[in-house]
CSV table of C-alpha atoms and ligand atoms in Angstrom, one decimal:
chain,number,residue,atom,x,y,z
A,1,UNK,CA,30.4,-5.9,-7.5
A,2,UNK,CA,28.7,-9.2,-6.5
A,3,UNK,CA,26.8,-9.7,-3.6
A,4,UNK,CA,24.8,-6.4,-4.0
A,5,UNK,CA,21.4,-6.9,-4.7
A,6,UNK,CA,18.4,-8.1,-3.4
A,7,UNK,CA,15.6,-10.0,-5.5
A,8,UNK,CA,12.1,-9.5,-3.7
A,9,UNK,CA,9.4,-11.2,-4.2
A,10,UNK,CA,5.5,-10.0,-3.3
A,11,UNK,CA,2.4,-12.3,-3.5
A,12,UNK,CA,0.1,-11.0,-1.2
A,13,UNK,CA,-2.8,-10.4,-2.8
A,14,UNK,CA,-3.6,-10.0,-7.1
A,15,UNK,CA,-0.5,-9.0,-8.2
A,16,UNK,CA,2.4,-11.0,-8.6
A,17,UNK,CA,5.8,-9.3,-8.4
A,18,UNK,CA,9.3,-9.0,-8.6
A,19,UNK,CA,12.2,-6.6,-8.3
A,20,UNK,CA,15.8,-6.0,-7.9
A,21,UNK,CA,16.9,-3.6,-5.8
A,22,UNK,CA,20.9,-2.3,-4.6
A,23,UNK,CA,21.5,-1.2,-1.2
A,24,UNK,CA,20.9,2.5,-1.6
A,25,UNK,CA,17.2,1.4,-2.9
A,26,UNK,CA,18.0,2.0,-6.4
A,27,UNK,CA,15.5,-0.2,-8.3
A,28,UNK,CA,17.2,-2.3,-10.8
A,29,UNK,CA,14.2,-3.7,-12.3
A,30,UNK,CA,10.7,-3.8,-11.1
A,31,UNK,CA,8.3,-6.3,-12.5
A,32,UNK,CA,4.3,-6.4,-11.7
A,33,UNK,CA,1.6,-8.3,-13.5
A,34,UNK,CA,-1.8,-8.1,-12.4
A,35,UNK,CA,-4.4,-9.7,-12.2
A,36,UNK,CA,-7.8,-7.4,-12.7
A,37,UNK,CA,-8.6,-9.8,-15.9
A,38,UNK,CA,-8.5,-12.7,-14.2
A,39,UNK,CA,-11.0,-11.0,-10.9
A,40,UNK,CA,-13.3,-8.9,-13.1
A,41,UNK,CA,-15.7,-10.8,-13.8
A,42,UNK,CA,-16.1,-11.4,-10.1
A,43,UNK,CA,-16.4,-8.4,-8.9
A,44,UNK,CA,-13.3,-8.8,-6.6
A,45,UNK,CA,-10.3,-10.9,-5.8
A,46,UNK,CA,-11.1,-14.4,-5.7
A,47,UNK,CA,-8.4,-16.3,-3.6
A,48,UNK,CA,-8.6,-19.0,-5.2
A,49,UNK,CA,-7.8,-17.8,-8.7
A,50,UNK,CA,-5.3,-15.4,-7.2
A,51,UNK,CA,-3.3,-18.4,-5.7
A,52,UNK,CA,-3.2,-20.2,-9.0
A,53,UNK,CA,-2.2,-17.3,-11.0
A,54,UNK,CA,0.6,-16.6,-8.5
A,55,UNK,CA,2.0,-20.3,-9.2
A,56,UNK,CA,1.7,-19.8,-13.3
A,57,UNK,CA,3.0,-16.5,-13.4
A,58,UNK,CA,5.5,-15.9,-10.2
A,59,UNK,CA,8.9,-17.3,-11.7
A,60,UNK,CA,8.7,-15.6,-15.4
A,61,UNK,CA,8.0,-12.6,-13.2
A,62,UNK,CA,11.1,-13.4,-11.4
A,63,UNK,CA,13.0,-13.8,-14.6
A,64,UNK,CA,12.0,-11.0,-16.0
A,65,UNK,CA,13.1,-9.0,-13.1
A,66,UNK,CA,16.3,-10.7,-13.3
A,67,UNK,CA,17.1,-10.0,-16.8
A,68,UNK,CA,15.5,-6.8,-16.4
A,69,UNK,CA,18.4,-6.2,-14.0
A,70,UNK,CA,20.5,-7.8,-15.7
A,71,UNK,CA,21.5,-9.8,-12.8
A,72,UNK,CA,22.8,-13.3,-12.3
A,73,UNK,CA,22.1,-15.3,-9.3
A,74,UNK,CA,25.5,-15.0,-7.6
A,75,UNK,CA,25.1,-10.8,-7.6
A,76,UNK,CA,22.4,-11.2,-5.1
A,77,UNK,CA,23.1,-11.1,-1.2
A,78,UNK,CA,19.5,-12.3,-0.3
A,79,UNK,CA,16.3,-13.3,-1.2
A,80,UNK,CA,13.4,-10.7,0.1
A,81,UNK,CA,9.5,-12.5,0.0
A,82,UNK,CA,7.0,-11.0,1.5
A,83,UNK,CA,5.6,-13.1,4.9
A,84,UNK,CA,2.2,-11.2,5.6
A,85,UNK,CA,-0.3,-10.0,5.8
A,86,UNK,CA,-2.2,-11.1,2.7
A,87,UNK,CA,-4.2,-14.2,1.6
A,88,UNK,CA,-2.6,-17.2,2.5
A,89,UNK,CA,-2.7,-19.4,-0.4
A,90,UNK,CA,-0.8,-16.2,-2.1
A,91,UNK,CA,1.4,-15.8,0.6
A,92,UNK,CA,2.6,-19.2,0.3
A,93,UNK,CA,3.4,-19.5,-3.4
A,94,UNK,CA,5.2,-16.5,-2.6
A,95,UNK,CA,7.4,-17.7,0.4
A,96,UNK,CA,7.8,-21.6,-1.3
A,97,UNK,CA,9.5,-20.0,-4.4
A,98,UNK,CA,11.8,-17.8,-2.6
A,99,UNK,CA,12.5,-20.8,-0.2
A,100,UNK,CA,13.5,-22.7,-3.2
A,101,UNK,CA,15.4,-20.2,-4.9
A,102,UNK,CA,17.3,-19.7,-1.5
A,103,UNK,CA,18.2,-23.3,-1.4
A,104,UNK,CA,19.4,-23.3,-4.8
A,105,UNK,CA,21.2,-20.2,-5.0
A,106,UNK,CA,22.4,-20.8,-1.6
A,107,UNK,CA,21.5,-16.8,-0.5
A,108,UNK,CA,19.7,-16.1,2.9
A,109,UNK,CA,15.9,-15.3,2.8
A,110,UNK,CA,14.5,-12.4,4.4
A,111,UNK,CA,10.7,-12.2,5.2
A,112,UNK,CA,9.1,-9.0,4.7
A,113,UNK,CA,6.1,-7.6,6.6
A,114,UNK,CA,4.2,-5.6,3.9
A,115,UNK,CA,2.6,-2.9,5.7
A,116,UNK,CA,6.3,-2.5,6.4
A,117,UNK,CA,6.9,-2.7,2.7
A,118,UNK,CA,4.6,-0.1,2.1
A,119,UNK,CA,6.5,2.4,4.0
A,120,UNK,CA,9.6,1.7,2.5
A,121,UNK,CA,8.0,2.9,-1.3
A,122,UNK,CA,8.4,6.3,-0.4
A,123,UNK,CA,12.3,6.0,0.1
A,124,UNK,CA,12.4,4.4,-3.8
A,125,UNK,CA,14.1,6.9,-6.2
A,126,UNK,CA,14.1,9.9,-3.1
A,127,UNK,CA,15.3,11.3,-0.3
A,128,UNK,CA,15.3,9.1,2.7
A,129,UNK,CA,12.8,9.7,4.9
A,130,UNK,CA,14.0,11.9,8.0
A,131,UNK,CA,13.0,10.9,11.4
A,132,UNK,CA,10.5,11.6,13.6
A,133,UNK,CA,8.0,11.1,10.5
A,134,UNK,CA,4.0,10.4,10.5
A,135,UNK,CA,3.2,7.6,8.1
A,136,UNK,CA,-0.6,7.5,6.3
A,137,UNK,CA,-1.3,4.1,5.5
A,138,UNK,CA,-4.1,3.8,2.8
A,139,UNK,CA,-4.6,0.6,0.6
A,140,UNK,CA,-6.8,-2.1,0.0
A,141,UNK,CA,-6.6,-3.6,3.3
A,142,UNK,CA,-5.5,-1.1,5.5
A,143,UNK,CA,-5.8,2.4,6.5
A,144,UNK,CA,-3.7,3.7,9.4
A,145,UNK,CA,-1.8,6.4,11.2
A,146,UNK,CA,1.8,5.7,12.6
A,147,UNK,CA,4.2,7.5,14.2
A,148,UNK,CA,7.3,5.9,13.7
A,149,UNK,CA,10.4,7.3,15.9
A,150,UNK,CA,12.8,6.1,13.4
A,151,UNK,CA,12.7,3.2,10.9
A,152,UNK,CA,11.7,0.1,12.5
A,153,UNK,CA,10.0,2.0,15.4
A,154,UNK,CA,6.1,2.5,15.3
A,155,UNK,CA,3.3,3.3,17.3
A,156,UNK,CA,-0.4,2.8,15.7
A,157,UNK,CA,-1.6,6.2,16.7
A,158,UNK,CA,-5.4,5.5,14.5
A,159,UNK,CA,-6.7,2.7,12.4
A,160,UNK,CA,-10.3,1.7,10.5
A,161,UNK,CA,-12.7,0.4,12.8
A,162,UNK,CA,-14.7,-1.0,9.7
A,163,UNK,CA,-13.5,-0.7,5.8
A,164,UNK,CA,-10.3,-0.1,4.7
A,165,UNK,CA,-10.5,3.5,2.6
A,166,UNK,CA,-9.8,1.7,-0.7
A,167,UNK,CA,-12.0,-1.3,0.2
A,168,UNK,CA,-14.5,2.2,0.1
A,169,UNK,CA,-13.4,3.4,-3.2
A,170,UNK,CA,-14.0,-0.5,-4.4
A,171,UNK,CA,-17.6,-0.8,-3.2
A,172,UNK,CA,-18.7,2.4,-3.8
A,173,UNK,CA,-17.6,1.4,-7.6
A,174,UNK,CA,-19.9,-1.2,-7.8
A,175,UNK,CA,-22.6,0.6,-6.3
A,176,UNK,CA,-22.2,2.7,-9.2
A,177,UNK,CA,-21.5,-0.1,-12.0
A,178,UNK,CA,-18.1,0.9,-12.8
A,179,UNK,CA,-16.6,-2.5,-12.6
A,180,UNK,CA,-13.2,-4.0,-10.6
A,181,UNK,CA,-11.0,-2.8,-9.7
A,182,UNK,CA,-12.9,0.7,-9.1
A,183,UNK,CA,-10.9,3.0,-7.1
A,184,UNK,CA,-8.8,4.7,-10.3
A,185,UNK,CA,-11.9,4.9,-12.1
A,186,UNK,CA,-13.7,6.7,-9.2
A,187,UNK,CA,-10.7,8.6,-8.8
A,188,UNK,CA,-10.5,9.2,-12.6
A,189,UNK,CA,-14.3,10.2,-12.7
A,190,UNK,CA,-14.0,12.4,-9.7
A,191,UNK,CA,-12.2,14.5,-12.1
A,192,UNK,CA,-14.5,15.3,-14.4
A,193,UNK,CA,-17.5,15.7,-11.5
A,194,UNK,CA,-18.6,18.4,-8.9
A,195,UNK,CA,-18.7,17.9,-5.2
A,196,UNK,CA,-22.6,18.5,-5.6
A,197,UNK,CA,-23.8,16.2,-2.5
A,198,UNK,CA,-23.3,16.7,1.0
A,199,UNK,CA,-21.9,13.2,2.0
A,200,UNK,CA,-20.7,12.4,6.0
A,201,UNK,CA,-17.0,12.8,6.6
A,202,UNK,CA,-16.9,9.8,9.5
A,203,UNK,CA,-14.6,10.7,12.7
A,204,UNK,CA,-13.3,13.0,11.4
A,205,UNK,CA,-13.2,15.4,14.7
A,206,UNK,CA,-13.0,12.0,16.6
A,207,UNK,CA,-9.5,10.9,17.1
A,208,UNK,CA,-7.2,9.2,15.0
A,209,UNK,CA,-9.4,6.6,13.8
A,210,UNK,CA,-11.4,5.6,10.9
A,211,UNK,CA,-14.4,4.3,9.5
A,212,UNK,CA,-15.3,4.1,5.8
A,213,UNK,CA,-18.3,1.9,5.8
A,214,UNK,CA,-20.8,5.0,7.2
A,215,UNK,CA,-19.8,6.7,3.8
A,216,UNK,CA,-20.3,4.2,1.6
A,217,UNK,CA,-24.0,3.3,3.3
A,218,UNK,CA,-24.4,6.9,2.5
A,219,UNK,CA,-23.3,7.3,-1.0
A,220,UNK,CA,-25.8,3.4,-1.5
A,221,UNK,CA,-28.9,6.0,0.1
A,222,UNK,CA,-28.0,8.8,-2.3
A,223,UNK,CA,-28.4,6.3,-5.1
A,224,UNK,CA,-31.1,4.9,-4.2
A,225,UNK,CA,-32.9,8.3,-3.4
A,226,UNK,CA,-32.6,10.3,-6.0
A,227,UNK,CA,-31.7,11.0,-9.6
A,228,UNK,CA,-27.4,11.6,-9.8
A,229,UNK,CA,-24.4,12.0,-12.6
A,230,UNK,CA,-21.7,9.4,-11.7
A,231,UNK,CA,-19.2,11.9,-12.0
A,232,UNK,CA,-20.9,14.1,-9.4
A,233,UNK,CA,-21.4,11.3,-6.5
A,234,UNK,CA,-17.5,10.2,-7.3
A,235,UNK,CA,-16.5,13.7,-7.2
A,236,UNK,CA,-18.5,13.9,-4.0
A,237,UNK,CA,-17.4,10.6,-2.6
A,238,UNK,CA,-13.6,11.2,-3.2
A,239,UNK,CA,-14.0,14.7,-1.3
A,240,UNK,CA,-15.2,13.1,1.6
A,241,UNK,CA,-12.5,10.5,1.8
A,242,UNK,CA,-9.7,13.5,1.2
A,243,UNK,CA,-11.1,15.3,4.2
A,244,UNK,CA,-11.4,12.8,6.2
A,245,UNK,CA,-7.6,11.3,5.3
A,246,UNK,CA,-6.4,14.8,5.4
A,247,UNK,CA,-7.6,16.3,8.1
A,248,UNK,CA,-6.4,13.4,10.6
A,249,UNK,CA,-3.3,12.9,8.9
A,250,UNK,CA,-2.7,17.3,10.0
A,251,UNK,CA,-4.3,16.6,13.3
A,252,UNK,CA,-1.6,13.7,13.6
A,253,UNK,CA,1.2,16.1,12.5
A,254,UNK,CA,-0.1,18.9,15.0
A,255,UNK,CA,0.1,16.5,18.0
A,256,UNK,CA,3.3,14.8,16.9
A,257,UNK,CA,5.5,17.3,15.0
A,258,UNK,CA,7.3,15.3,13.0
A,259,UNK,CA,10.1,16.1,10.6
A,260,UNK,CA,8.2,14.1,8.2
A,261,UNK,CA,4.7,13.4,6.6
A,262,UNK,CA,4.8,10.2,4.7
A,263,UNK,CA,1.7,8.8,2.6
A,264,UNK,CA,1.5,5.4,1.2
A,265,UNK,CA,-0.4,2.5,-0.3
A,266,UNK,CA,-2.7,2.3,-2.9
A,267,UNK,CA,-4.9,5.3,-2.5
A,268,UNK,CA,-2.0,7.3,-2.8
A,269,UNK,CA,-1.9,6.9,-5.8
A,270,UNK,CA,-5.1,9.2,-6.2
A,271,UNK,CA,-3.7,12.6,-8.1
A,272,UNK,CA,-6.8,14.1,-6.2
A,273,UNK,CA,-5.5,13.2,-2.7
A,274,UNK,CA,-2.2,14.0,-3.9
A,275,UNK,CA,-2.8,17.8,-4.5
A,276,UNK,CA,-4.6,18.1,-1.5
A,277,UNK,CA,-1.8,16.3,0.9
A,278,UNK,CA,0.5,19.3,-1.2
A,279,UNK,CA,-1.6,22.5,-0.2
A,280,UNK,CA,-2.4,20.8,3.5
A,281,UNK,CA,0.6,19.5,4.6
A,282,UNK,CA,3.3,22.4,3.5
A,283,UNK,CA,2.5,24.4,6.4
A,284,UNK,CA,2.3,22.5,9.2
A,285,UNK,CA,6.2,22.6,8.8
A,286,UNK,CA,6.6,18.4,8.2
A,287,UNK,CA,7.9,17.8,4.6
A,288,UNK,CA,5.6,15.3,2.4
A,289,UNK,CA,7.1,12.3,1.1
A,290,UNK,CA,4.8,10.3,-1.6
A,291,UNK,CA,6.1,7.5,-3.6
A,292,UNK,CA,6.2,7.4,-7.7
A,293,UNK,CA,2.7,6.3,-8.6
A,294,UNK,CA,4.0,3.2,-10.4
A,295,UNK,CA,5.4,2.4,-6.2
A,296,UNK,CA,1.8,3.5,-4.4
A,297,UNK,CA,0.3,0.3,-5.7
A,298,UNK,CA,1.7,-3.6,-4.6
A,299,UNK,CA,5.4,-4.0,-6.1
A,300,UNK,CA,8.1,-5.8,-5.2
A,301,UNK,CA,10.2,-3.0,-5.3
A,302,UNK,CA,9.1,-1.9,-1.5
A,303,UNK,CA,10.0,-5.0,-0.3
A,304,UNK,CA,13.3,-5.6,-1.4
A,305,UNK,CA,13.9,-2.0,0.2
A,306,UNK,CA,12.6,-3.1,3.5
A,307,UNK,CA,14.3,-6.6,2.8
A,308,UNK,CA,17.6,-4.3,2.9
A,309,UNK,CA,16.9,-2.7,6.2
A,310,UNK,CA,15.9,-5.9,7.9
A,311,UNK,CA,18.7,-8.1,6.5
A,312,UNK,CA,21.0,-5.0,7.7
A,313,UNK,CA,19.3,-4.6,11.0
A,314,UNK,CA,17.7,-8.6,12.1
A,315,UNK,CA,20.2,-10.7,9.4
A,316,UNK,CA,18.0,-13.3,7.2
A,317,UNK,CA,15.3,-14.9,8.5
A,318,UNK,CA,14.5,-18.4,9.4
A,319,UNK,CA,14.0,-20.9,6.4
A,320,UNK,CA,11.1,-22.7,8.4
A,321,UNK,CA,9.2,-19.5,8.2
A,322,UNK,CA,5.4,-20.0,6.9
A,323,UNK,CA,2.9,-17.5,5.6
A,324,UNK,CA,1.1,-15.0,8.3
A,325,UNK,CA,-1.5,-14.0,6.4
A,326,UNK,CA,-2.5,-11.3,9.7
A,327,UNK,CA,0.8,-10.7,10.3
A,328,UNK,CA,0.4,-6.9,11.9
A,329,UNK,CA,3.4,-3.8,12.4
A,330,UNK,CA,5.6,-4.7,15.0
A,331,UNK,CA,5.4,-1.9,17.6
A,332,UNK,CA,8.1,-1.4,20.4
A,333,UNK,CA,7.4,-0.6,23.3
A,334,UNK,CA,9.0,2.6,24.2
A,335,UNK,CA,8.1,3.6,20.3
A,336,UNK,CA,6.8,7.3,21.6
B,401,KG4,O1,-1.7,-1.0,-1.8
B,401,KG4,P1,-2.6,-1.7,-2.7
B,401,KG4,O2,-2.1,-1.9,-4.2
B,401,KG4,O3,-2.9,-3.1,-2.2
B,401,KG4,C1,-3.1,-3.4,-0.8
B,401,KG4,O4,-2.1,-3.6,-0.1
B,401,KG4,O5,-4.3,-3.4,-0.4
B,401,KG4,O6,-4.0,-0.9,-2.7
B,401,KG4,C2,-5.0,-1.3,-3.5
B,401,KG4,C3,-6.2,-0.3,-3.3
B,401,KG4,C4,-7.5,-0.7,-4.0
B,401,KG4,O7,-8.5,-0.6,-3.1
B,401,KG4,C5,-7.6,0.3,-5.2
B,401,KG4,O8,-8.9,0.6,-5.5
B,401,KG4,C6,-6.9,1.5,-4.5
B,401,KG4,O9,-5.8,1.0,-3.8
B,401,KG4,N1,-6.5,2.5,-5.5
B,401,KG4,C7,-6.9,3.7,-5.7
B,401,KG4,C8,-6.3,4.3,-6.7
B,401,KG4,N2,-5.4,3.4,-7.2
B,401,KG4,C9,-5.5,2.3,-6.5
B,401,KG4,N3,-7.9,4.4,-5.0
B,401,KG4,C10,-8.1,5.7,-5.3
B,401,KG4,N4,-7.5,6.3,-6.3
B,401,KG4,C11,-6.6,5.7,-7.1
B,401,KG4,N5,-6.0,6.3,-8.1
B,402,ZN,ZN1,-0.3,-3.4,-0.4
């Protein structure tokens, strides 16, 4: 059947990719290349390189997602790109190619948030997600609590007052010498190690908030004070972070009784935090939704998901739409 499919396209940050993606959120095809070799030596993403990488790689991406579908331009009914937040310069080579492919392929363009995006991974090859639900937001750049009513109606119960949880796992990685991009290898090493040292679990009585960057000061003291294994302080370090991330996501679910506990982004990719959310979140009656792994991390995937909901719900967007690189979760106002 023509007209079925969306291609997405997601620039945001070091990892340019593409999907395919039918109505029911089937994933045709899925492409993602990152960029760590291009960062590492760095220490971090470098916007500048990220950009450039964006505009050499983003349309064999797209073809490969394409042919990975098996999909000609006149299946698709629309072109899904992510609009923000991210780094601008990314954002753009993002939003200019599906502009273009728009205009040549004559197919509307739908601009995705991708904290939006994010939520939408955890509907990819599963269950929809059954409403009231609690969504755990922890990635890169964000980590958050939000109660969403139904799809496409939030409310920011908590959010980081300082680091981002994964922006923790990153630094913390350095502090040890384990290179970029460290949170998988601190998650990996965290394995192997004991939770030997007693490290702060911030706020975690307080609220609905975060804050990461008390930890990581810690963990730089312990370091610097005494004799450690690796494996030990990332054992000790990723315990800390799963209580914390735990605990408020249950304290969420108590207050809110949701039908649904949802937990996305990068750091949910962690297996650690994984078995944790499955022995904590059982019995407080919501039922835990986690994407794949492979849909945790930035994919394109996500987006043309929410691309489908927002072109079903809003129609396409406006093709003089430019980048918003703090673009932030649109919350109604009678969203409790
Ligand atoms: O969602 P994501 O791919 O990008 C953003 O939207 O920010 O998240 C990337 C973050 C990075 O900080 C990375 O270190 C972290 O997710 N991450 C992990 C794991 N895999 C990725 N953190 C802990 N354990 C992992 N297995
Ligand atoms: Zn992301």
């Amino acid at each position: 059947m023509p007209d079925d499919r969306i291609l997405a396209i997601e620039t945001s940050c070091d990892e340019t990719a593409a999907a395919v993606v039918a109505p029911d959120f089937t994933v045709l095809s899925s492409a993602v290349r990152s960029q760590i070799e291009s960062h590492r030596a760095f220490g971090g993403v470098v916007p500048e390189i990220a950009s450039r990488e964006h505009v050499r790689f983003v349309l064999p991406i797209v073809d490969e997602a394409m042919r990975g579908s098996g999909s000609s331009p006149a299946d698709l009914a629309a072109i899904a790109v992510t609009q923000g937040p991210g780094l601008i310069g990314c954002l753009a080579v993002g939003l200019s190619t599906a502009k273009a492919l728009s205009l040549a392929w004559a197919k509307p363009l739908v601009g995705v948030n991708h904290l939006e995006g994010h939520f939408f991974s955890a509907e990819l090859e599963a269950e929809p997600i059954e409403y009231p639900a609690i969504v755990l937001l922890v990635s890169g750049g964000h980590t958050m609590l939000v109660h969403a009513r139904a799809r496409g109606v939030y409310r920011v119960l908590g959010q980081t007052r300082d680091d981002s949880v994964g922006e923790a796992y990153d630094k913390v990685a350095r502090e040890l010498g384990l290179g970029y991009p460290g949170g998988p290898v601190v998650d990996r090493l965290a394995k192997q190690g004991r939770d030997l040292y007693d490290l702060p679990r911030p706020m975690l009585r307080e609220g609905l908030d975060f804050s990461f960057s008390g930890l990581k000061t810690a963990v730089r003291r312990l370091l610097a004070e005494r004799s450690y294994e690796v494996a030990d302080v990332a054992a000790s370090f990723a315990a800390a972070c799963t209580d914390v991330l735990v605990g408020k996501l249950v304290r969420a679910i108590e207050e809110w009784q949701p039908r649904s506990a949802v937990v996305v982004g990068g750091v949910a990719a962690s297996p650690i935090i994984r078995a944790r959310l499955q022995v904590d979140v059982p019995p407080t009656g919501a039922r835990l939704l986690l994407p794949p792994t492979k849909y945790a991390t930035d994919n394109a995937a996500m987006i043309g998901a929410a691309g489908w909901w927002q072109l079903e719900n809003a129609g396409p967007s406006d093709a003089g739409m430019g980048p918003k690189p703090d673009l932030r979760l649109l919350e109604a106002a009678t969203a409790a």
